[in-house]
Coordinates of C-alpha atoms in Angstrom, one line a residue:
X449 CA 159.7 145.0 73.0
X450 CA 162.4 142.9 74.5
X451 CA 163.4 141.0 71.4
X452 CA 165.7 138.0 71.9
X453 CA 168.9 137.4 70.0
X454 CA 171.2 134.4 69.8
X455 CA 174.9 134.0 70.4
X456 CA 177.1 131.1 69.3
X457 CA 180.8 130.0 69.4
X458 CA 182.0 127.8 66.6
X459 CA 185.2 126.0 65.6
X460 CA 186.1 124.4 62.3
X461 CA 188.1 121.1 62.1
X462 CA 188.7 120.1 58.5
X463 CA 185.4 120.2 56.8
X464 CA 183.3 119.9 60.0
X465 CA 181.9 122.7 62.0
X466 CA 181.3 122.4 65.8
X467 CA 179.2 124.8 67.8
X468 CA 180.9 124.7 71.2
X469 CA 178.4 127.0 73.1
X470 CA 175.2 128.9 72.4
X471 CA 172.6 130.9 74.3
X472 CA 169.6 133.1 73.6
X473 CA 169.7 136.5 75.2
X474 CA 166.9 138.6 76.5
X475 CA 167.8 142.1 77.9
X476 CA 171.2 142.7 79.3
X477 CA 171.5 140.3 82.2
X478 CA 174.1 137.5 82.1
X479 CA 172.2 135.4 84.7
X480 CA 170.8 132.1 83.5
X481 CA 167.0 131.9 83.1
X482 CA 167.1 128.2 82.0
X483 CA 168.8 125.7 79.7
X484 CA 168.1 122.9 77.3
X485 CA 169.8 119.7 76.2
X486 CA 169.2 118.8 72.6
X487 CA 170.8 116.3 70.2
X488 CA 173.2 118.4 68.2
X489 CA 173.4 121.9 66.6
X490 CA 171.4 121.9 63.4
X491 CA 172.2 125.1 61.4
X492 CA 173.1 128.6 62.3
X493 CA 173.1 131.5 59.9
X494 CA 176.4 133.3 60.3
X495 CA 177.0 136.7 58.8
X496 CA 179.7 137.2 56.2
X497 CA 182.2 138.5 58.8
X498 CA 181.8 135.5 61.1
X499 CA 181.9 133.1 58.2
X500 CA 185.1 134.6 57.0
X501 CA 186.6 134.5 60.5
X502 CA 185.6 130.8 60.9
X503 CA 187.1 129.9 57.5
X504 CA 190.4 131.8 58.1
X505 CA 191.0 131.4 61.8
X506 CA 189.2 128.2 62.5
X507 CA 187.0 129.7 65.2
X508 CA 184.4 132.4 65.6
X509 CA 182.0 133.8 68.1
X510 CA 179.2 136.3 67.7
X511 CA 175.5 137.0 67.3
X512 CA 173.6 134.8 65.0
X513 CA 170.1 134.9 63.5
X514 CA 167.2 133.3 65.3
X515 CA 165.1 132.4 62.3
X516 CA 166.0 128.7 62.7
X517 CA 162.8 126.8 63.7
X518 CA 164.4 125.2 66.8
X519 CA 165.5 128.6 68.0
X520 CA 162.0 129.9 67.5
X521 CA 160.5 127.0 69.4
X522 CA 162.9 127.5 72.3
X523 CA 162.1 131.2 72.4
X524 CA 158.3 130.4 72.5
X525 CA 158.9 127.9 75.4
X526 CA 160.9 130.4 77.5
X527 CA 158.5 133.3 76.9
X528 CA 155.6 131.0 77.8
X529 CA 157.3 129.9 81.0
X530 CA 158.0 133.5 82.1
X531 CA 154.9 135.1 80.7
X532 CA 154.1 136.7 84.1
X533 CA 157.6 138.0 84.6
X534 CA 158.1 140.1 81.4
X535 CA 160.2 141.8 80.4
X536 CA 162.4 138.8 80.4
X537 CA 166.1 139.4 81.1
X538 CA 168.8 136.8 81.1
X539 CA 170.3 134.0 79.1
X540 CA 168.9 130.7 78.0
X541 CA 171.7 128.3 77.4
X542 CA 171.7 125.6 74.7
X543 CA 173.6 122.4 75.3
X544 CA 173.9 119.4 72.9
X545 CA 174.8 115.7 73.4
X546 CA 177.5 116.3 70.8
X547 CA 178.6 119.6 69.1
X548 CA 178.9 118.6 65.5
X549 CA 176.7 120.9 63.3
X550 CA 174.5 118.9 60.9
X551 CA 171.0 119.7 59.9
X552 CA 169.9 116.0 59.4
X553 CA 169.8 114.2 62.7
X554 CA 170.3 110.6 61.5
X555 CA 173.3 111.7 59.4
X556 CA 174.6 113.7 62.3
X557 CA 174.6 110.7 64.7
X558 CA 176.2 108.5 62.2
X559 CA 179.0 111.0 61.6
X560 CA 179.4 111.5 65.4
X561 CA 179.8 107.8 65.9
X562 CA 182.4 107.7 63.1
X563 CA 184.3 110.6 64.5
X564 CA 184.4 109.1 68.0
X565 CA 185.5 105.8 66.7
X566 CA 188.3 107.3 64.7
X567 CA 189.5 109.4 67.7
X568 CA 188.7 112.7 66.0
X569 CA 186.1 113.7 68.5
X570 CA 186.2 113.3 72.3
X571 CA 182.8 111.9 73.5
X572 CA 182.8 114.0 76.6
X573 CA 183.4 117.3 74.7
X574 CA 179.9 118.5 75.3
X575 CA 179.8 118.0 79.0
X576 CA 180.0 121.3 81.0
X577 CA 181.5 121.8 84.5
X578 CA 179.0 120.7 87.2
X579 CA 179.2 124.1 88.8
X580 CA 178.2 125.7 85.5
X581 CA 175.2 123.4 85.3
X582 CA 174.2 124.3 88.8
X583 CA 173.7 127.9 87.8
X584 CA 170.7 127.1 85.7
X585 CA 167.2 127.2 87.4
X586 CA 166.0 124.3 85.2
X587 CA 166.9 122.4 82.0
X588 CA 164.6 121.2 79.2
X589 CA 165.5 117.7 77.9
X590 CA 164.8 117.2 74.2
X591 CA 167.4 115.1 72.4
X592 CA 164.9 113.0 70.4
X593 CA 163.6 109.5 70.8
X594 CA 165.1 107.7 67.8
X595 CA 167.4 104.8 68.7
X596 CA 169.6 102.5 66.6
X597 CA 171.5 99.6 68.0
X598 CA 174.7 100.8 66.2
X599 CA 174.6 104.2 68.0
X600 CA 176.7 103.0 71.0
X601 CA 178.5 106.3 71.7
X602 CA 175.2 108.2 71.6
X603 CA 173.8 106.1 74.5
X604 CA 177.1 106.5 76.4
X605 CA 176.9 110.3 76.2
X606 CA 173.2 110.3 77.1
X607 CA 174.1 108.4 80.3
X608 CA 176.9 110.7 81.2
X609 CA 174.6 113.7 80.8
X610 CA 171.9 112.0 82.9
X611 CA 174.4 111.4 85.7
X612 CA 175.7 114.9 85.5
X613 CA 172.2 116.4 85.7
X614 CA 171.4 114.2 88.7
X615 CA 174.7 115.1 90.5
X616 CA 174.0 118.8 89.9
X617 CA 170.4 118.3 91.2
X618 CA 169.1 120.7 88.6
X619 CA 165.3 120.6 88.0
X620 CA 164.6 119.0 84.6
X621 CA 161.6 118.2 82.4
X622 CA 160.6 117.3 78.9
X623 CA 158.1 115.3 76.8
X624 CA 159.3 111.8 77.7
X625 CA 158.9 108.7 75.5
X626 CA 156.2 106.4 77.0
X627 CA 158.6 103.5 77.6
X628 CA 162.2 104.9 77.5
X629 CA 164.2 107.5 79.2
X630 CA 164.4 109.6 76.0
X631 CA 162.7 113.0 75.3
X632 CA 161.0 114.3 72.2
X633 CA 162.7 117.2 70.4
X634 CA 161.0 120.5 71.0
X635 CA 160.9 121.2 67.3
X636 CA 159.0 118.4 65.4
X637 CA 159.7 118.0 61.7
X638 CA 156.0 118.4 61.0
X639 CA 155.3 122.2 61.4
X640 CA 151.7 121.6 62.6
X641 CA 153.0 119.8 65.7
X642 CA 155.2 122.7 66.8
X643 CA 152.6 124.8 68.6
X644 CA 151.3 121.7 70.3
X645 CA 154.6 120.7 71.9
X646 CA 155.4 124.2 72.9
X647 CA 152.1 124.3 74.8
X648 CA 152.8 120.9 76.3
X649 CA 156.2 121.9 77.5
X650 CA 154.9 125.1 79.1
X651 CA 152.2 123.2 80.9
X652 CA 154.8 120.6 82.1
X653 CA 157.0 123.3 83.5
X654 CA 154.2 125.1 85.3
X655 CA 152.8 122.0 86.8
X656 CA 156.2 121.0 88.1
X657 CA 157.9 124.2 89.0
X658 CA 155.5 127.1 89.3
X659 CA 154.2 128.2 92.6
X660 CA 150.9 126.6 93.4
X661 CA 148.7 128.5 95.8
X662 CA 146.2 126.8 98.2
X663 CA 143.0 128.1 99.7
X664 CA 143.1 128.2 103.5
X665 CA 140.8 125.2 103.9
X666 CA 143.4 123.0 102.3
X667 CA 145.4 123.0 105.5
X668 CA 142.5 121.2 107.3
X669 CA 142.0 117.4 107.5
X670 CA 139.5 116.4 104.8
X671 CA 138.6 112.9 106.0
X672 CA 136.6 111.7 109.0
X673 CA 138.7 109.2 110.9
X674 CA 137.7 106.8 113.7
X675 CA 140.9 106.7 115.8
X676 CA 142.1 103.1 116.4
X677 CA 142.7 102.2 120.0
X678 CA 146.4 101.8 120.8
X679 CA 147.5 98.4 122.2
X680 CA 149.5 99.6 125.2
X681 CA 149.1 102.7 127.3
X682 CA 149.6 103.9 130.9
X683 CA 147.5 105.7 133.4
X684 CA 147.6 109.4 133.0
X685 CA 150.3 110.3 135.6
X686 CA 152.9 113.0 136.1
X687 CA 156.1 112.3 134.1
X688 CA 156.5 110.3 131.0
X689 CA 153.9 107.7 130.1
X690 CA 152.4 106.0 127.1
X691 CA 149.4 108.0 126.0
X692 CA 146.2 106.4 124.9
X693 CA 145.8 109.0 122.1
X694 CA 146.7 107.6 118.7
X695 CA 148.9 110.0 116.6
X696 CA 148.0 108.0 113.4
X697 CA 144.6 109.8 113.4
X698 CA 146.4 113.0 112.6
X699 CA 147.9 111.5 109.4
X700 CA 144.8 109.6 108.3
X701 CA 142.7 112.7 108.4
X702 CA 144.5 113.8 105.2
X703 CA 143.5 112.1 102.0
X704 CA 146.9 112.4 100.2
X705 CA 148.9 110.8 103.0
X706 CA 149.2 107.3 104.6
X707 CA 151.4 105.4 107.0
X708 CA 154.0 103.2 105.3
X709 CA 153.3 99.5 105.3
X710 CA 155.0 97.8 108.3
X711 CA 155.0 100.8 110.6
X712 CA 152.7 102.5 113.1
X713 CA 152.9 105.7 115.0
X714 CA 152.7 105.8 118.8
X715 CA 153.4 108.5 121.4
X716 CA 154.5 109.3 124.9
X717 CA 153.2 112.2 126.9
X718 CA 154.9 114.2 129.7
X719 CA 152.6 115.8 132.3
X720 CA 153.4 118.0 135.2
X721 CA 151.4 120.7 137.0
X722 CA 148.8 121.0 134.3
X723 CA 151.4 121.3 131.6
X724 CA 152.0 118.7 128.9
X725 CA 154.4 117.8 126.2
X726 CA 154.6 114.7 123.9
X727 CA 156.8 112.9 121.5
X728 CA 155.8 110.6 118.6
X729 CA 157.7 107.7 117.3
X730 CA 157.4 105.3 114.3
X731 CA 157.8 101.7 115.3
X732 CA 157.3 98.3 113.6
X733 CA 153.7 97.4 113.1
X734 CA 153.9 94.1 115.0
X735 CA 155.6 95.5 118.1
X736 CA 154.2 97.3 121.2
X737 CA 155.4 100.7 122.4
X738 CA 157.6 99.9 125.4
X739 CA 157.3 101.6 128.7
X740 CA 159.4 104.7 129.2
X741 CA 161.7 103.0 131.6
X742 CA 162.6 100.5 128.9
X743 CA 163.7 103.2 126.5
X744 CA 166.9 105.2 125.9
X745 CA 166.6 108.9 126.7
X746 CA 167.2 111.8 124.4
X747 CA 169.8 113.9 126.2
X748 CA 169.3 116.8 123.9
X749 CA 165.6 116.9 124.6
X750 CA 164.7 119.4 127.4
X751 CA 162.6 116.8 129.2
X752 CA 164.9 113.8 128.4
X753 CA 162.2 112.2 126.2
X754 CA 162.1 108.4 125.9
X755 CA 163.0 106.7 122.6
X756 CA 162.3 103.1 121.9
X757 CA 165.2 101.0 120.6
X758 CA 163.1 99.9 117.6
X759 CA 161.9 103.4 116.6
X760 CA 162.9 105.2 113.4
X761 CA 165.0 108.3 114.0
X762 CA 162.2 110.5 112.4
X763 CA 158.5 109.6 112.3
X764 CA 158.2 111.4 108.9
X765 CA 160.1 108.4 107.5
X766 CA 157.0 106.3 108.1
X767 CA 154.7 108.7 106.3
X768 CA 154.1 108.5 102.6
X769 CA 152.0 110.3 100.0
X770 CA 151.1 110.6 96.4
X771 CA 153.8 113.3 95.7
X772 CA 151.2 115.9 94.7
X773 CA 151.7 119.5 95.8
X774 CA 148.7 119.1 98.2
X775 CA 150.3 116.1 99.8
X776 CA 153.3 118.2 100.7
X777 CA 151.1 120.9 102.2
X778 CA 149.3 118.2 104.2
X779 CA 152.6 116.7 105.3
X780 CA 153.8 120.1 106.5
X781 CA 150.8 120.4 108.8
X782 CA 151.2 116.8 110.0
X783 CA 154.8 117.5 110.8
X784 CA 153.9 120.4 113.1
X785 CA 150.8 118.6 114.6
X786 CA 152.8 115.5 115.5
X787 CA 155.7 117.5 117.0
X788 CA 153.2 119.1 119.3
X789 CA 151.1 115.9 119.9
X790 CA 150.2 115.7 123.6
X791 CA 151.0 119.4 124.3
X792 CA 149.0 121.1 127.0
X793 CA 149.0 124.7 128.4
X794 CA 152.6 125.9 128.5
X795 CA 153.6 123.1 126.3
X796 CA 151.7 124.6 123.4
X797 CA 153.5 126.7 120.8
X798 CA 152.5 125.7 117.3
X799 CA 148.9 125.4 118.6
X800 CA 148.7 129.2 118.7
X801 CA 150.0 129.6 115.1
X802 CA 147.2 130.8 112.8
X803 CA 148.0 130.2 109.1
X804 CA 147.2 133.2 107.0
X805 CA 145.4 133.5 103.7
X806 CA 145.1 136.4 101.3
X807 CA 141.8 137.4 102.8
X808 CA 143.4 138.2 106.2
X809 CA 143.8 141.9 106.7
X810 CA 146.5 141.7 109.4
X811 CA 147.4 145.3 109.2
X812 CA 144.1 146.5 110.6
X813 CA 144.3 144.4 113.7
X814 CA 148.0 144.8 114.4
X815 CA 150.6 147.6 114.1
X816 CA 153.6 145.8 112.8
X817 CA 157.3 146.6 113.3
X818 CA 158.8 145.0 110.2
X819 CA 162.0 143.0 110.4
X820 CA 161.8 141.7 106.8
X821 CA 159.8 142.8 103.7
X822 CA 156.1 141.9 103.4
X823 CA 155.7 138.8 101.3
X824 CA 154.2 139.0 97.8
X825 CA 152.3 135.8 98.3
X826 CA 150.6 135.3 101.7
X827 CA 148.6 132.1 100.9
X828 CA 150.2 128.7 101.6
X829 CA 152.0 127.7 98.4
X830 CA 154.1 125.0 96.9
X831 CA 157.1 125.0 94.4
X832 CA 160.2 123.1 93.6
X833 CA 163.4 125.0 94.5
X834 CA 166.4 125.4 92.1
X835 CA 167.8 122.1 93.3
X836 CA 164.5 120.3 92.6
X837 CA 163.3 119.8 96.2
X838 CA 159.6 120.2 97.0
X839 CA 159.0 123.3 99.1
X840 CA 155.9 124.4 101.1
X841 CA 155.8 128.0 102.4
X842 CA 153.1 129.5 104.7
X843 CA 152.8 132.4 107.0
X844 CA 151.4 132.6 110.5
X845 CA 150.6 134.9 113.4
X846 CA 151.5 133.6 116.8
X847 CA 150.5 135.6 119.9
X848 CA 152.3 133.7 122.7
X849 CA 154.3 136.2 124.7
X850 CA 154.6 138.7 121.9
X851 CA 152.7 138.9 118.6
X852 CA 154.8 137.7 115.7
X853 CA 154.3 137.4 112.0
X854 CA 156.2 134.3 111.0
X855 CA 157.4 132.6 107.8
X856 CA 157.7 128.8 107.6
X857 CA 159.7 127.2 104.8
X858 CA 159.4 123.4 104.6
X859 CA 162.0 121.7 102.3
X860 CA 161.1 118.1 101.6
X861 CA 163.4 115.3 100.6
X862 CA 163.1 114.2 97.0
X863 CA 162.6 110.6 97.9
X864 CA 160.4 110.6 101.0
X865 CA 158.5 113.0 103.3
X866 CA 161.3 113.9 105.7
X867 CA 161.6 117.6 105.9
X868 CA 163.8 120.5 107.0
X869 CA 161.8 123.4 108.5
X870 CA 163.0 127.0 108.8
X871 CA 161.0 129.5 110.8
X872 CA 161.7 133.2 110.7
X873 CA 160.0 136.2 112.2
X874 CA 159.0 138.8 109.6
X875 CA 157.5 141.3 112.0
X876 CA 156.4 141.9 115.6
X877 CA 153.4 143.7 117.1
X878 CA 153.8 144.1 120.8
X879 CA 152.7 142.1 123.7
X880 CA 150.6 139.0 123.1
X881 CA 149.0 136.6 125.6
X882 CA 150.5 135.0 128.6
X883 CA 149.0 131.8 130.0

């Protein structure tokens, strides 16, 4: 069994002991498997050699016992988070708002406040380098929820830690107080509550950061929509024209998405020789889509597409949702559908992408020449990346020109549904269709 062990570094100043760093180790890897931010070090059982070294030299580092209840709680959380990935190997780092070792939290904070006030302790002493913080895949917040008006420095260091975590863009979670930006400690004083909070924290982590797989039908619209007639459109002629087709119907077919208040989606279509392409814009709700001749042109666009002066730079800025994993899957489909809105014949590319599910036995139908390794998960799936950004991944087969096995990675903004899309080819399987 891969039994964890704990390591700590300590310094002694006068009668006070400070734990300057600590981690729990599984296996031999030095890579971070997570971190936590608690109030302060409680107690650590040092062996006789480390105790002597600390008393005589003023500092000591080494392996310590893990019988401490907080250590046991943290071990349970980590092993619950990584239950599918055993044996676990790596380090779980333990940070504290302040480094003073004291087993009674209230006394510890009072002493911390006094030491800061007297200049014997630098309030920022516990803050790591931002690059160090960025190495952690996630951090559990659990410094406690008790507040006292006299604890001014404690609130200051909380705010500095919050700012640092935000700057590092490290995924974070914890059992949050219902009305304040504080988090319950993972080791309650009452022993009967300890198993409960471990289970709660594991569920929180998995709901927020584990990969969530979707059945193939989840990519389809799930609402029946009566498309609203657009206000202004042109006769269907060659060249650019305002199309009568309403791109909003694509968005409104998905139950977890909607158009932001004050905006609407409208589109232009280019038609020539039986081929078609289109472009969608988000414009103010109370304004009409101007004729192409009244627009600026996108010089980088291969057909010099028109852009209204009042349009947003990205139509995804006008799309909103409920921030659920399914909403991001739906938004990724909407992104592709609207980028190919109005496409006909040779204008079609995405329209020939078939999103794959686990039930697809693609090796029977095609003889693949692999470029990258086969994916472990073929279904559309969602997760938060190490920087905390929502990500949707799915795989497709496209048979235009040559048959390709493709990976799409959609990385969404944290604050809205704008998205960066990366497409890569995993394998090819010879000649496809030509039309």
